[in-house]
Coordinates of C-alpha atoms in Angstrom, one line a residue:
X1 CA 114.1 135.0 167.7
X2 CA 115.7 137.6 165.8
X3 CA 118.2 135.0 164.3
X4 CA 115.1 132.7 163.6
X5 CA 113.7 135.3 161.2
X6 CA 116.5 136.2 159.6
X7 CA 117.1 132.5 159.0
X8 CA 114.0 132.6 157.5
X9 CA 113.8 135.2 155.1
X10 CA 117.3 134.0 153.9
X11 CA 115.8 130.6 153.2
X12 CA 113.1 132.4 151.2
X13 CA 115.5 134.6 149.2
X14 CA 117.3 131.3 148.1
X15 CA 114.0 129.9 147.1
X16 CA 113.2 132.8 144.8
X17 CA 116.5 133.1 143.4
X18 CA 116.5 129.4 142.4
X19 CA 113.1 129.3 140.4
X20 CA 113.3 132.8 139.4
X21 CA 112.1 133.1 135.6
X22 CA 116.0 133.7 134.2
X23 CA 116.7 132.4 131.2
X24 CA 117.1 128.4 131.3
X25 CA 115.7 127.0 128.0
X26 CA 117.6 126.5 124.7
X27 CA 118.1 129.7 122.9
X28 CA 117.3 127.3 120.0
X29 CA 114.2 126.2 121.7
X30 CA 113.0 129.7 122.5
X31 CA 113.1 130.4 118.6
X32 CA 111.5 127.6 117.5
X33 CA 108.9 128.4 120.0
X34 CA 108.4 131.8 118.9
X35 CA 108.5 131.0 114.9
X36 CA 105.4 128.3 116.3
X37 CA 103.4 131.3 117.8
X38 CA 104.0 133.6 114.8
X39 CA 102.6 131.7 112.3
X40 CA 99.4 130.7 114.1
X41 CA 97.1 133.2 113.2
X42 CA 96.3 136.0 116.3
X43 CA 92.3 136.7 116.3
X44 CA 92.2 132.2 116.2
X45 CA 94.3 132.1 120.2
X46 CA 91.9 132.4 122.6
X47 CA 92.3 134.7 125.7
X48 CA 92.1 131.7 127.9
X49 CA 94.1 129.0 126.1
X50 CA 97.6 127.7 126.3
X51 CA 99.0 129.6 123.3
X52 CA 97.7 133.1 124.6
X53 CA 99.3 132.5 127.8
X54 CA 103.0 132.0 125.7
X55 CA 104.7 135.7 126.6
X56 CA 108.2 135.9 125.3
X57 CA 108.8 139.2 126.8
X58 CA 108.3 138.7 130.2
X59 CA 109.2 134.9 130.6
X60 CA 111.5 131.7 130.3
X61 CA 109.6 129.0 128.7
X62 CA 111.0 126.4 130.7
X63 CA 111.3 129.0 134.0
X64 CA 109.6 127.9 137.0
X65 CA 106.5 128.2 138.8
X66 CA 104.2 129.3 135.7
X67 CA 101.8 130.9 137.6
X68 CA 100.5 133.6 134.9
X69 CA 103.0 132.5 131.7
X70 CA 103.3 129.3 129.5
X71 CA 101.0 127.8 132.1
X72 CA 100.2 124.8 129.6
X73 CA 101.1 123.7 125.9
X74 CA 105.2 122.7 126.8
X75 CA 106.8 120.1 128.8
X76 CA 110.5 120.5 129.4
X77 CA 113.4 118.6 130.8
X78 CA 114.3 118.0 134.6
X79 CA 117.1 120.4 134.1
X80 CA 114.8 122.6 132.6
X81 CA 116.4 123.4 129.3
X82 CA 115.2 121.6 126.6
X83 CA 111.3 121.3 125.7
X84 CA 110.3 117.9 125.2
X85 CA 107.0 117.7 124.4
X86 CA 104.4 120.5 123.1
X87 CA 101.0 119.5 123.2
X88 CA 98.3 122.2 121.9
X89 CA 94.9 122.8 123.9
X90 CA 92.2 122.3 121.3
X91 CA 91.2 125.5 121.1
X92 CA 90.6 126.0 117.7
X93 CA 94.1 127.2 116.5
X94 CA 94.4 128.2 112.6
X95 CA 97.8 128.3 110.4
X96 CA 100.7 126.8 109.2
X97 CA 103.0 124.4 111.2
X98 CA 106.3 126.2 110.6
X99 CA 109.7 124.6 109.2
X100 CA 111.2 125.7 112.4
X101 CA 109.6 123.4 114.2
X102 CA 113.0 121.6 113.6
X103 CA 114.7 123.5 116.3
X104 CA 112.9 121.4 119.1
X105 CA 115.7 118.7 118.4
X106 CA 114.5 116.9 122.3
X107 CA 111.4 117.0 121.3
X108 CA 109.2 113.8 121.7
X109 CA 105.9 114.7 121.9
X110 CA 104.3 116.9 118.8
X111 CA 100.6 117.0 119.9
X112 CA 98.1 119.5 117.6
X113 CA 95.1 117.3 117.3
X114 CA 91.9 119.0 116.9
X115 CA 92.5 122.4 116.0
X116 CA 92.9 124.2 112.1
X117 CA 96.5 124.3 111.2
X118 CA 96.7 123.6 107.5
X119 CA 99.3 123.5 104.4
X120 CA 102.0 121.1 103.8
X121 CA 103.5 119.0 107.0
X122 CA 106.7 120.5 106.6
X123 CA 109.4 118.0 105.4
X124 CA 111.9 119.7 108.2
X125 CA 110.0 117.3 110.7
X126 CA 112.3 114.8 110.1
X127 CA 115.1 116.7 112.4
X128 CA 112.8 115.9 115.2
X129 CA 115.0 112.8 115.6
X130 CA 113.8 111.9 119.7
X131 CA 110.4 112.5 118.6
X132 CA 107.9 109.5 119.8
X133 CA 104.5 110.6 119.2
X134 CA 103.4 112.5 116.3
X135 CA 99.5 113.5 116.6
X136 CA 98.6 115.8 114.1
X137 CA 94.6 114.4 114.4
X138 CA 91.2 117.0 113.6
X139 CA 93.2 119.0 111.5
X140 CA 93.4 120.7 107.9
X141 CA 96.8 119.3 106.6
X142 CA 97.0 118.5 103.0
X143 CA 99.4 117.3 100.5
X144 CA 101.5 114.5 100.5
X145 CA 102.9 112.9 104.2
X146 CA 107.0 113.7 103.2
X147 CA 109.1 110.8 102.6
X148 CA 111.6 112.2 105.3
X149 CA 109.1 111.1 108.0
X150 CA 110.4 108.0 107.4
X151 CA 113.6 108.7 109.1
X152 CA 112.1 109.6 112.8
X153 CA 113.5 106.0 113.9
X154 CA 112.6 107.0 117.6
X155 CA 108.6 107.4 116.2
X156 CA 106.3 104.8 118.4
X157 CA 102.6 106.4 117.2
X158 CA 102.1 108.2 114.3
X159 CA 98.2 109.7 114.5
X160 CA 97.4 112.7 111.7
X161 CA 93.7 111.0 110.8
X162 CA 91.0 113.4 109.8
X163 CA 93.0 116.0 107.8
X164 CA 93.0 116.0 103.9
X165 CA 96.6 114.2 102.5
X166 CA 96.5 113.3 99.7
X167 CA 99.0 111.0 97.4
X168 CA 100.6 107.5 98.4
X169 CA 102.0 106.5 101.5
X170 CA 105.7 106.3 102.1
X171 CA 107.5 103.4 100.5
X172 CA 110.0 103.1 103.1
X173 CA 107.5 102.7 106.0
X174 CA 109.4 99.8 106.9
X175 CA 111.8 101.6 108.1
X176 CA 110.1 102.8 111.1
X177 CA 111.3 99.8 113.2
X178 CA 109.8 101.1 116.3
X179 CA 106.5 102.4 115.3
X180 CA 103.6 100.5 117.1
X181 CA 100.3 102.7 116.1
X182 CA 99.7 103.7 112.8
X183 CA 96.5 106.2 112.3
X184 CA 95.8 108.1 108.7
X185 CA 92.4 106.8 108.4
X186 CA 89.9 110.1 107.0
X187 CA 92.1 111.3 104.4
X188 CA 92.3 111.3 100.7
X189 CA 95.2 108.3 100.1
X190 CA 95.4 106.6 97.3
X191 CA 97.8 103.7 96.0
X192 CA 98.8 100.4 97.8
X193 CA 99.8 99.5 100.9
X194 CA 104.0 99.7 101.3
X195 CA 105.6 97.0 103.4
X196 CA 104.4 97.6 107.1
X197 CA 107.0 98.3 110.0
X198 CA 107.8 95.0 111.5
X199 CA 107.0 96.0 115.5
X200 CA 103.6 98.0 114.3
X201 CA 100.8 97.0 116.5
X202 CA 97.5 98.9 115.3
X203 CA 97.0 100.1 111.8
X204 CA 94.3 102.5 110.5
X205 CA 93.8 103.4 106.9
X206 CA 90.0 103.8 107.2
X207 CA 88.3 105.8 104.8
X208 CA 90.5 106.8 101.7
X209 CA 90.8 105.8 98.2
X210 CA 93.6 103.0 98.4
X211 CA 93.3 100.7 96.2
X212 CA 94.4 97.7 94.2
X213 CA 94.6 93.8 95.8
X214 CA 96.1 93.6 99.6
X215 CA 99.5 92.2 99.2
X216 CA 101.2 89.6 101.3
X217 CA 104.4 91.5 100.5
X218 CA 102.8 94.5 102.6
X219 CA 101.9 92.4 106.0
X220 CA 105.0 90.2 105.5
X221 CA 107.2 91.5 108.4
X222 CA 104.3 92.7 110.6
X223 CA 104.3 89.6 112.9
X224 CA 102.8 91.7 115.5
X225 CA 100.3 93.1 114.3
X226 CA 96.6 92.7 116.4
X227 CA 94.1 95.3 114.7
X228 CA 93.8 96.3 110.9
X229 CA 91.2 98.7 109.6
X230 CA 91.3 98.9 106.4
X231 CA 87.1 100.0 105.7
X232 CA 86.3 102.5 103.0
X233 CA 88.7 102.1 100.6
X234 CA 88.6 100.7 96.7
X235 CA 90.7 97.7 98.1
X236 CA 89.6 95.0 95.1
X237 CA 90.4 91.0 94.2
X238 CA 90.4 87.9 96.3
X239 CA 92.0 88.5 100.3
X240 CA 94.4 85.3 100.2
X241 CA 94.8 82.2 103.0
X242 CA 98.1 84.1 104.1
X243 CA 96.1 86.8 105.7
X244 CA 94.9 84.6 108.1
X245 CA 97.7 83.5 108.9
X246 CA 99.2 86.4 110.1
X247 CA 99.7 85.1 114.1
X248 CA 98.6 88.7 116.2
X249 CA 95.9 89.7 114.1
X250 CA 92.5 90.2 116.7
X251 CA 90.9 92.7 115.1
X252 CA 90.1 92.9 110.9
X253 CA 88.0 95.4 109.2
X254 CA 87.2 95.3 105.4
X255 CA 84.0 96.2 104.8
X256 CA 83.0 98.8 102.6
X257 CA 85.9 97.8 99.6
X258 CA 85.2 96.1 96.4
X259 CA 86.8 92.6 97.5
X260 CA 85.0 89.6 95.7
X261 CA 86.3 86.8 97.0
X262 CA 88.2 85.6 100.4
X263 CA 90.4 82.5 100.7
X264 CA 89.8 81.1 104.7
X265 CA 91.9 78.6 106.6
X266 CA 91.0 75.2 106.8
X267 CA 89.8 74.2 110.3
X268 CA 93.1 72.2 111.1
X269 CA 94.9 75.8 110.6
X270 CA 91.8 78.0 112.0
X271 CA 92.7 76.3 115.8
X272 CA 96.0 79.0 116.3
X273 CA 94.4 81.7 115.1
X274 CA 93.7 84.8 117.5
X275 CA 90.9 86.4 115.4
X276 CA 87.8 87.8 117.8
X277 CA 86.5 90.0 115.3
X278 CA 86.2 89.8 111.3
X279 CA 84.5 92.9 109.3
X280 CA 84.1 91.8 105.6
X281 CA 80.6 93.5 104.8
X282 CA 79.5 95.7 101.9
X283 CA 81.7 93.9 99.3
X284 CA 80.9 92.0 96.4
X285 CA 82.1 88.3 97.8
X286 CA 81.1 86.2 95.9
X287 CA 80.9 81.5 96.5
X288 CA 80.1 80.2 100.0
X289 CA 79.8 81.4 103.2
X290 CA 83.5 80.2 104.6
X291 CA 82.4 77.5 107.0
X292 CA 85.9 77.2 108.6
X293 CA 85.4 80.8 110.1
X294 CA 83.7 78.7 112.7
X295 CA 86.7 76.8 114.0
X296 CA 88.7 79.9 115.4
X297 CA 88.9 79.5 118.9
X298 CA 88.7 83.0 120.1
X299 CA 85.8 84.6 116.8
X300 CA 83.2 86.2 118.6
X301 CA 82.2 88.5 115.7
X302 CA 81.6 87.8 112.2
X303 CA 79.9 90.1 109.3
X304 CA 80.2 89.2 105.6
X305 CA 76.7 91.7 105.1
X306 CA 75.6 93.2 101.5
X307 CA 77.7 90.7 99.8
X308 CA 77.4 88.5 97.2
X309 CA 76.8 85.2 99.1
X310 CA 74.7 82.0 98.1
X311 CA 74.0 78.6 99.4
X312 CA 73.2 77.9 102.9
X313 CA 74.3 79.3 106.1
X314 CA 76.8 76.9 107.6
X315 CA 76.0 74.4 110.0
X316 CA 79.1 74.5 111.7
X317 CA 78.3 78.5 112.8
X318 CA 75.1 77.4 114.5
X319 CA 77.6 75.1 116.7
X320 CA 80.1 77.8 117.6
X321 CA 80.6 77.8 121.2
X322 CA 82.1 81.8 120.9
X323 CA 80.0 83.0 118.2
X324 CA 78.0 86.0 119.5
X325 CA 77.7 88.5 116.7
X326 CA 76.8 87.5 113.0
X327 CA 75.7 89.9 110.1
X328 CA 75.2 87.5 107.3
X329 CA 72.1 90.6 105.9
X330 CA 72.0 91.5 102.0
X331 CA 72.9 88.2 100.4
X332 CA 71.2 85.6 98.7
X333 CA 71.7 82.6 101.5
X334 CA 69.0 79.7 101.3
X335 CA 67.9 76.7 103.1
X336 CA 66.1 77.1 106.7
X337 CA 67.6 79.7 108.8
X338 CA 69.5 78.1 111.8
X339 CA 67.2 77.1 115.2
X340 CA 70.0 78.2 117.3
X341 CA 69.4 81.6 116.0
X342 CA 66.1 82.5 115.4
X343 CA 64.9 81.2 118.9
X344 CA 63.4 84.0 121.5
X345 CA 66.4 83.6 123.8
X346 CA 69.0 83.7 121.4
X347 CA 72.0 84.6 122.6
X348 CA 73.8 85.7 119.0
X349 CA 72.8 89.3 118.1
X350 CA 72.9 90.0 114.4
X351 CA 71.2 89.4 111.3
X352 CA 69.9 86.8 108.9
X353 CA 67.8 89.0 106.8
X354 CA 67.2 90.4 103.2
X355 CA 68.2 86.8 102.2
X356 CA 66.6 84.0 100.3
X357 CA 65.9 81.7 103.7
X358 CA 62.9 79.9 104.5
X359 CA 61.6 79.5 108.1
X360 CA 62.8 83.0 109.2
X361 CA 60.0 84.0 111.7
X362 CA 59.5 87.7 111.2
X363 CA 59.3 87.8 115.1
X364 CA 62.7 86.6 115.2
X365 CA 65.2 89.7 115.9
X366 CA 67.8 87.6 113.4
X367 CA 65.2 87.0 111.1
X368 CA 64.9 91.5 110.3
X369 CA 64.7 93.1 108.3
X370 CA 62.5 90.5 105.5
X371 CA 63.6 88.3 103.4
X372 CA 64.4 89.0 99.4
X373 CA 61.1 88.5 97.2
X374 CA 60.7 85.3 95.3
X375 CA 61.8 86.8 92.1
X376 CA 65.0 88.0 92.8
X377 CA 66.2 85.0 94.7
X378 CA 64.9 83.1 91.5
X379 CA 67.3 85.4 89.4
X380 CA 69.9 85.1 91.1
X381 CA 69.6 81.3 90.9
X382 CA 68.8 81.4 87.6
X383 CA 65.5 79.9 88.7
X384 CA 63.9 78.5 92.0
X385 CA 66.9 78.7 94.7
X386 CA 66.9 74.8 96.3
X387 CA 66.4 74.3 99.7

């Protein structure tokens, strides 16, 4: 019995020697850590978050169990030595993302989103050279996004939406061959687009001031690419044929730019294309609505709203077997408003309205809000608009 115990208590001994809190992680590591901490200001770390929990004095980072110290905000390796991924609490953080952020060279997760760290995003990132997610979302970074981001070649997603940069994006952008998600939508761009990262998946740009015509040049080796929001921008002139012809894209949002015209497959061409979804509303598009948006196979939404639109509404929509949402509001459309649409159990939502249509019941959910009065349709006809 007495054997047992002792057994026992050596076995426990052992335990506590092996995840005792000596020092394990990267000396290099530790400071970069610590240079973090300092520059984030005290009175903004809450008692209870991850950053308040961070005690230098009386524990290894990386040490093991963290019962009472760096309990959350650090991943490390499996030998316990390197920190490979800091991701911050949202706990309303303020100050500056330091330079020496650069010692965390295993990093590959940098996660900040949704706190108040502001300043420059230090050009220094770019010795983060494992890094694979960068999410600098919810923030109050400002000033340019450095060109030396560019040379993270390891970078799969790329989030730092809802801060305040300002200037044009990188022109070597390309050169992030792995990066599938792009996200800087809610900032203050301006400029074009650069040419896009060939393997890039989702792009955001939502909600800036980029400008100028979109470029086939920019899309050109992007031959994966499923979802593009592009919405509030200053994006002007005539989106070409070549943009629907890009073979991934599901997913396209335009609206809210100053585009005036659009350039749409013909039908033979419209049969391989993936499109669901197709935003174009609150531009100034002016002709036809593009009757071959009804041939794509897989279009199940379709808004081209608070444009710039005459003539009649397509027949071919009325026939679209996948056609459930259509916006066609705010233009100056004639001729009877489709049956298929305007019935009481019609199974398209959208809108027809604030047009120039005849024979849009006012009971009809399509047929809201009411159409244009007679003078302004007769303006913008340049007398009575033909049936």
């Amino acid at each position: 019995m007495t054997l047992f115990i002792s057994s026992c208590l050596l076995l426990l001994l052992l335990t506590f020697l092996f995840t005792s809190t000596d020092a394990l992680t990267s000396p290099s590591d530790v400071s970069a850590l610590k240079a973090f901490k300092a520059t984030v200001k005290p009175n903004s770390i809450p008692p209870w978050s991850c950053l308040a929990s961070w005690d230098f004095t009386v524990s290894d980072p990386c040490a093991s169990p963290r019962r009472t110290h760096f309990t959350c905000g650090i991943t490390c390796s499996s030998d316990s030595t390197r920190v490979t991924q800091l991701t911050l609490d949202p706990a309303g953080y303020t100050g500056r993302l330091t330079p020496l952020i650069s010692g965390l060279t295993e990093l590959l997760t940098l996660d900040l989103a949704e706190n108040n760290f502001y300043g420059l995003i230090p050009s220094s990132i770019s010795s983060l050279l494992s890094l694979k997610t960068l999410v600098l979302r919810s923030n109050s970074f400002s000033g340019s996004i450095p060109d030396s981001v560019t040379r993270l070649n390891s970078l799969e997603s790329i989030d730092i939406s809802h801060n305040s940069l300002t200037g044009s994006l990188p022109k070597t952008m390309n050169s992030l061959s792995n990066l599938r998600q792009l996200d800087l939508s809610y900032n203050k761009l301006t400029g074009a687009i650069p040419k896009l990262p060939k393997n890039l998946i989702d792009l955001a740009l939502k909600a800036n001031t980029l400008s100028g015509p979109i470029s086939k040049e920019s899309f050109t080796e992007s031959t994966q690419l499923e979802i593009v929001e592009l919405a509030e921008n200053s994006f002007t002139g005539t989106l070409g044929a070549w943009f629907f012809l890009l073979e991934s894209v599901q997913q396209v949002d335009l609206a809210n730019n100053t585009l005036t015209g659009i350039e749409v497959l013909p039908p033979k061409l419209a049969g391989e294309n993936n499109l669901v979804a197709v935003e174009l509303g609150y531009n100034q598009i002016r002709g036809t609505a593009p009757a071959s948006f009804a041939a794509y196979p897989r279009l199940s939404s379709l808004s081209m709203r608070y444009n710039m639109l005459h003539g009649g509404i397509p027949s071919e929509y009325e026939r679209s077997k996948t056609l459930r949402r259509l916006y066609l509001d705010g233009n100056f459309l004639t001729g009877k408003a489709p049956a298929r649409f305007v019935r009481s159990d019609a199974e398209v939502m959208g809108s027809l309205g604030n047009n120039c249509l005849q024979g849009c019941p006012g009971k009809a959910k399509m047929c809201a809000p009411s159409q244009k009065p007679f003078y302004i349709c007769k303006q913008a006809y340049g007398g009575k608009p033909k049936s």
